[in-house]
CSV table of C-alpha atoms in Angstrom, one decimal:
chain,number,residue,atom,x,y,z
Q,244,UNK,CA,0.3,55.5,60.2
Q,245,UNK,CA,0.5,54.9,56.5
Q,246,UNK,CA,0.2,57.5,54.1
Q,247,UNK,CA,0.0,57.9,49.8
Q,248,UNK,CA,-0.1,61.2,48.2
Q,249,UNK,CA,-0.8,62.1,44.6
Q,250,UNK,CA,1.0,65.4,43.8
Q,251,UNK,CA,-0.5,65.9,40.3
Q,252,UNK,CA,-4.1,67.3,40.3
Q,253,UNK,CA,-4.7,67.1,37.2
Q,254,UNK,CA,-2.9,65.8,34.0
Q,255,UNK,CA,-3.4,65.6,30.3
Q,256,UNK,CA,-1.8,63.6,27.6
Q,257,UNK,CA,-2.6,63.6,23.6
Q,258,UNK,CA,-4.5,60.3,22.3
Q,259,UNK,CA,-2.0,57.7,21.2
Q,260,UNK,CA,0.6,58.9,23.5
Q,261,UNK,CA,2.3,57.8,27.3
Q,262,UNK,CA,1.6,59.8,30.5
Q,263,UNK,CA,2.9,58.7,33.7
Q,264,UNK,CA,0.7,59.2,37.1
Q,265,UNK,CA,3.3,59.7,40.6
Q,266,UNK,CA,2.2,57.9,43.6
Q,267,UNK,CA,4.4,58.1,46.5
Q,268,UNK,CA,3.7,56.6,50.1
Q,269,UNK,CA,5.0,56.4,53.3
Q,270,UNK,CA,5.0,53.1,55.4
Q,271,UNK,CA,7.7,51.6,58.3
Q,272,UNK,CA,6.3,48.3,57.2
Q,273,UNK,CA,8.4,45.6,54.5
Q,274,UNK,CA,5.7,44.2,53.1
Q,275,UNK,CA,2.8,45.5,51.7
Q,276,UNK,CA,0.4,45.9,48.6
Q,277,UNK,CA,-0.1,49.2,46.2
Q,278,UNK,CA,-2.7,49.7,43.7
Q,279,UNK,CA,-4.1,51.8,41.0
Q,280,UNK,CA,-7.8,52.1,40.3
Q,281,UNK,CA,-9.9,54.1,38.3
Q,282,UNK,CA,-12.8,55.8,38.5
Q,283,UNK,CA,-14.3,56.9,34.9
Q,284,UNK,CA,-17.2,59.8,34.9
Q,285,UNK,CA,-19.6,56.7,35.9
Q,286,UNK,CA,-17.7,56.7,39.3
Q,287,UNK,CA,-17.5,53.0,39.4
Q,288,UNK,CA,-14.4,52.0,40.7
Q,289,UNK,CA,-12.2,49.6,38.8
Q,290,UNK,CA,-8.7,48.1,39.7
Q,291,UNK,CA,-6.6,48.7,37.4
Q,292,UNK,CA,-3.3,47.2,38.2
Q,293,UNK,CA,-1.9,46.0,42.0
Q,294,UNK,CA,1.9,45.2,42.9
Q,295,UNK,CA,2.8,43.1,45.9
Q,296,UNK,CA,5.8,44.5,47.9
Q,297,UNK,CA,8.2,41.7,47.8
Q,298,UNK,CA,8.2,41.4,44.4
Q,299,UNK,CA,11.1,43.6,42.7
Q,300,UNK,CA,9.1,42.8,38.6
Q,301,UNK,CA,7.1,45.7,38.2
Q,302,UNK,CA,3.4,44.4,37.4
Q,303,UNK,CA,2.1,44.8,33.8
Q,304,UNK,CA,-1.3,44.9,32.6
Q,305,UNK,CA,-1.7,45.4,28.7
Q,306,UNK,CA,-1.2,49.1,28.4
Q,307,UNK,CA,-0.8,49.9,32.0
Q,308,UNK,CA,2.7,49.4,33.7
Q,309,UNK,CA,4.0,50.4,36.8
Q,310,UNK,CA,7.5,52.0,38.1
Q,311,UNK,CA,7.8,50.4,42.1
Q,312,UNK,CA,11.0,52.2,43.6
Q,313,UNK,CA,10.8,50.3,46.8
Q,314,UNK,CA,13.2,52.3,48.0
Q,315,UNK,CA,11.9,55.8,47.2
Q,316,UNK,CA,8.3,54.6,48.3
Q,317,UNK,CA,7.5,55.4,45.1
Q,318,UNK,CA,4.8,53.8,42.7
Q,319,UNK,CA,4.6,55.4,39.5
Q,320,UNK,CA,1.4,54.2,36.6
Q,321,UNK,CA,2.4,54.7,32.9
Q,322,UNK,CA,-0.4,54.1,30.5
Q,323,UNK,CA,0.9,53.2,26.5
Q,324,UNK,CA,-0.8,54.4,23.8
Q,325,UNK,CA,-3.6,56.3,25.8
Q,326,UNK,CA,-7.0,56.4,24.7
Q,327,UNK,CA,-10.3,58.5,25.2
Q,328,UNK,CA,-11.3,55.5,27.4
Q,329,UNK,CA,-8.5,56.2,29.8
Q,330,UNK,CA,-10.1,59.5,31.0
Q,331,UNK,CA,-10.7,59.1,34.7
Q,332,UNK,CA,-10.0,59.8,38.1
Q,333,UNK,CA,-6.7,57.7,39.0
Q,334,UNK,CA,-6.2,56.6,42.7
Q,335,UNK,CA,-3.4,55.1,44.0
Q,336,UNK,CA,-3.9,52.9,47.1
Q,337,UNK,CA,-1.7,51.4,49.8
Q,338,UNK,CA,-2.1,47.6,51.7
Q,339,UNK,CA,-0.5,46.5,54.9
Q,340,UNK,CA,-0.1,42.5,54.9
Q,341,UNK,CA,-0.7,43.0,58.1
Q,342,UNK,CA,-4.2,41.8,58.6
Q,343,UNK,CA,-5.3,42.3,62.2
Q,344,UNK,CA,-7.3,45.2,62.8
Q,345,UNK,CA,-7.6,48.0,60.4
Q,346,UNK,CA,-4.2,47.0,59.1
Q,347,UNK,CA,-5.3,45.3,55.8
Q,348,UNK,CA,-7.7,48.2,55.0
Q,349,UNK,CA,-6.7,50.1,51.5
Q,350,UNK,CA,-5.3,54.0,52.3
Q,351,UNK,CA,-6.1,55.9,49.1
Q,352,UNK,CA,-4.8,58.9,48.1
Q,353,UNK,CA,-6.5,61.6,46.7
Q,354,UNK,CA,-6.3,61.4,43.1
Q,355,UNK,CA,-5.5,62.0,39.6
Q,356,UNK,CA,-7.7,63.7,37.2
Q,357,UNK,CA,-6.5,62.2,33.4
Q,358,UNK,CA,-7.9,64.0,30.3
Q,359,UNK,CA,-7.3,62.5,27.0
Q,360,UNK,CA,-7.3,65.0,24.7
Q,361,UNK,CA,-8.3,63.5,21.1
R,217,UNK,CA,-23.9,38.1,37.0
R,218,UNK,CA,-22.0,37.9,40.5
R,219,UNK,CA,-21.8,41.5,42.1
R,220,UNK,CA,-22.0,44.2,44.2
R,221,UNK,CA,-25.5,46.6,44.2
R,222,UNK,CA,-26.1,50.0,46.4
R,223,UNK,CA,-29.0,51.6,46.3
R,224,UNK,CA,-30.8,54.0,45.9
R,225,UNK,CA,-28.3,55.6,42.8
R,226,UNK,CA,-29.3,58.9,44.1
R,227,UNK,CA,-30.6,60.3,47.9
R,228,UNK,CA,-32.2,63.3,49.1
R,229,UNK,CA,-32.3,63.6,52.8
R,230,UNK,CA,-33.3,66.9,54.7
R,231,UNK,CA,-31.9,67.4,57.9
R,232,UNK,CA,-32.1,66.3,60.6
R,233,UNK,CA,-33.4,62.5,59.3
R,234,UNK,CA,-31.6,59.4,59.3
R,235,UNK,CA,-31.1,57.7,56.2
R,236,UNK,CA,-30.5,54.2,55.1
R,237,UNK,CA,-28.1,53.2,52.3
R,238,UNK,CA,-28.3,49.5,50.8
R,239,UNK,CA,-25.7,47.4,50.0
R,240,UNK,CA,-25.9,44.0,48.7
R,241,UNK,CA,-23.3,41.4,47.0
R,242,UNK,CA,-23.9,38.0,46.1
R,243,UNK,CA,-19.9,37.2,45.4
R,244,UNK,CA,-19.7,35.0,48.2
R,245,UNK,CA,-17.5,37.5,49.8
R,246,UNK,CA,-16.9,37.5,53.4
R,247,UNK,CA,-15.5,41.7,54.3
R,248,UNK,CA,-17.6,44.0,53.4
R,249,UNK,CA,-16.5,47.8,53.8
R,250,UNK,CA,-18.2,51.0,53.2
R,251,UNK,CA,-16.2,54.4,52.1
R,252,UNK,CA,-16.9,57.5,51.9
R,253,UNK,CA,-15.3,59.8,48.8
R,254,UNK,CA,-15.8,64.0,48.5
R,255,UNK,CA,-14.8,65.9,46.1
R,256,UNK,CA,-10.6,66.2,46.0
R,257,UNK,CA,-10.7,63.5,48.3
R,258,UNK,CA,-9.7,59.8,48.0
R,259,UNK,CA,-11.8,57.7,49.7
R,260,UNK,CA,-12.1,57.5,53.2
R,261,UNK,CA,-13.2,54.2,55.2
R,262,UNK,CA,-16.4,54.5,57.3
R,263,UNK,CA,-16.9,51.3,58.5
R,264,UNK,CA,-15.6,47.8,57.8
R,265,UNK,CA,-16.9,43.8,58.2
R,266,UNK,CA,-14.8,41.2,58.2
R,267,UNK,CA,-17.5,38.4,59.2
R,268,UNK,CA,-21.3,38.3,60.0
R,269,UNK,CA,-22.1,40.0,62.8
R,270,UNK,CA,-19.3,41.8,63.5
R,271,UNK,CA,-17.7,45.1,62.6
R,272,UNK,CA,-15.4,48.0,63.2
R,273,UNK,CA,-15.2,51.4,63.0
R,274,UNK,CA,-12.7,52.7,60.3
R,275,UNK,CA,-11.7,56.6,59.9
R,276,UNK,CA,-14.5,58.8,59.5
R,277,UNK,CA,-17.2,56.6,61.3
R,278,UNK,CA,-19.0,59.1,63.7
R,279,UNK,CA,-22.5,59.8,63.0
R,280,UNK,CA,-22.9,57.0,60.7
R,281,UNK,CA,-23.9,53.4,61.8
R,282,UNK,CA,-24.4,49.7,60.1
R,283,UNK,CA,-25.2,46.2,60.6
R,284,UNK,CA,-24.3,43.4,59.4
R,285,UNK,CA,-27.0,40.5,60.0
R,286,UNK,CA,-26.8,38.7,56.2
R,287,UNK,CA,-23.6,37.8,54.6
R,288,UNK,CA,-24.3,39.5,51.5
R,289,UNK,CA,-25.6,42.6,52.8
R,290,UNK,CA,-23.6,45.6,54.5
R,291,UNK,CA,-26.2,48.6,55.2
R,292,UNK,CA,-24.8,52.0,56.1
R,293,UNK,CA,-26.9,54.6,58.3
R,294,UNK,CA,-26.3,58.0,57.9
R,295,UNK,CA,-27.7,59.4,61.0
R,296,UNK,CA,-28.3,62.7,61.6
R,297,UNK,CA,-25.6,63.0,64.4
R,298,UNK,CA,-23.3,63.7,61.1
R,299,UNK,CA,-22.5,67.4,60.7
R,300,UNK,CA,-22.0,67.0,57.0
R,301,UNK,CA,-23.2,64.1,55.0
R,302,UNK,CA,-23.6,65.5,51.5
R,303,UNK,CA,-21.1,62.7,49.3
R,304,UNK,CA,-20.7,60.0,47.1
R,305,UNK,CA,-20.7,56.8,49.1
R,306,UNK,CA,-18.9,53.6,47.6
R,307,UNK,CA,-19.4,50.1,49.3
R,308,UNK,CA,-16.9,47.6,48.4
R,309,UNK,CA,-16.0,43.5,49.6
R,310,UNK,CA,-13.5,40.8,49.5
R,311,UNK,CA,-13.2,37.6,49.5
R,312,UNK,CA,-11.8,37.5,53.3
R,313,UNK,CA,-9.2,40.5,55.1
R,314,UNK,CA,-6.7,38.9,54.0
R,315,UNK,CA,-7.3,38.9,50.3
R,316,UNK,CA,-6.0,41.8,48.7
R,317,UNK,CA,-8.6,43.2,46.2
R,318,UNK,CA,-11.6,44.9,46.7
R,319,UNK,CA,-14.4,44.9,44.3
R,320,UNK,CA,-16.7,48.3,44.3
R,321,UNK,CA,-20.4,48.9,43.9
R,322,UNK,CA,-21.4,52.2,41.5
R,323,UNK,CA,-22.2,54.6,44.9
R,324,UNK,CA,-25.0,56.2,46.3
R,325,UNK,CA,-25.1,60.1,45.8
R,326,UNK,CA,-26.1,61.2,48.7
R,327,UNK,CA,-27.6,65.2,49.4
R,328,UNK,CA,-29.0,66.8,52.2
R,329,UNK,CA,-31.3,69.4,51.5
């Protein structure tokens, strides 16, 4: 069974600066999905950014960017120029493309708490 | 405005009564999944829909039942078979299983008292 574990609790990074979340997972499979969402103090959850397996570009969305080390299993989020905005619970989340079953179900891990500190 | 609603926002339940938790999208989405999330916990799948009239038990889906008669609505019973149902519970959908995002609704607290 796949898993995805967050090792940071809890991080904190100064307005207008870079903080990188760690996000590794463990899978047998080749081809799979990983995301980041976040969950602000409304608890609405919001996708921030996804990467598809096969693809060796790491994804970029505006100020969010992501370090995939396919061969680590690692999946790394840095967020650029971080604002008071960005403070929220951060989850990593894995995919199978494997769709039969529970296969293509998301596997979360169990979070980031971001402070922005102003 | 195409989306996902749960209600009620908030739920008081006292024990030993079921309780009903709404969820309704009008995306056009055909999976449907409910989740349940606790505090220093990612979220945990409960039960998931990949069609009308069918579904399938994901993790964490003892003492907790749903139905799913309508395409745009997933309802989640918490029954009172579950030992501890105090949460935050987050219903989500996709376009098809195969389809790769998930779209959320804001949660229902639930509490028993």
């Amino acid at each position: 069974a796949q898993t995805v574990t967050q090792s940071q609790p809890e991080m904190s990074v100064q307005e207008a600066e870079t903080v990188t979340l760690s996000c590794t997972y463990d899978t047998s499979e080749s081809d799979y999905y990983l995301f980041w969402y976040k969950q602000p103090p409304s608890r609405q959850m919001i996708l921030v950014i996804r990467q598809e397996a096969y693809k060796q570009q790491n994804a970029t969305e505006n100020r969010f960017s992501v370090n995939f080390q396919k061969a680590a299993k690692s999946f790394s989020l840095k967020i650029s120029d971080s604002q008071l905005g960005d403070a929220a619970m951060y989850f990593c989340a894995y995919r199978s493309m494997n769709y039969g079953g529970s296969q293509g179900n998301l596997i979360f891990g169990k979070g980031t708490k971001l402070s922005v500190k102003p | 405005d195409g989306g996902i609603t749960q209600s009620p926002k908030y739920l008081f339940r006292k024990e030993g009564q079921n309780v009903t938790l709404s969820c309704e999208q009008n995306l056009n989405h055909d999976a449907m999944y409910w989740y349940r999330q606790d505090p220093g916990q990612g979220l945990r799948l409960i039960y998931y829909s990949q069609i009308v009239n069918d579904f399938q038990k994901g993790d964490i889906a003892e003492g907790y039942s749903v139905s799913r008669e309508k395409k745009e609505s997933f309802p989640l019973t918490v029954t009172s078979a579950q030992k501890n149902p105090t949460a935050f519970y987050l219903c989500a959908s996709s376009m098809g299983a195969s389809y790769n995002e998930q779209f959320f609704g804001p949660g229902t607290r639930l509490t028993v008292l």
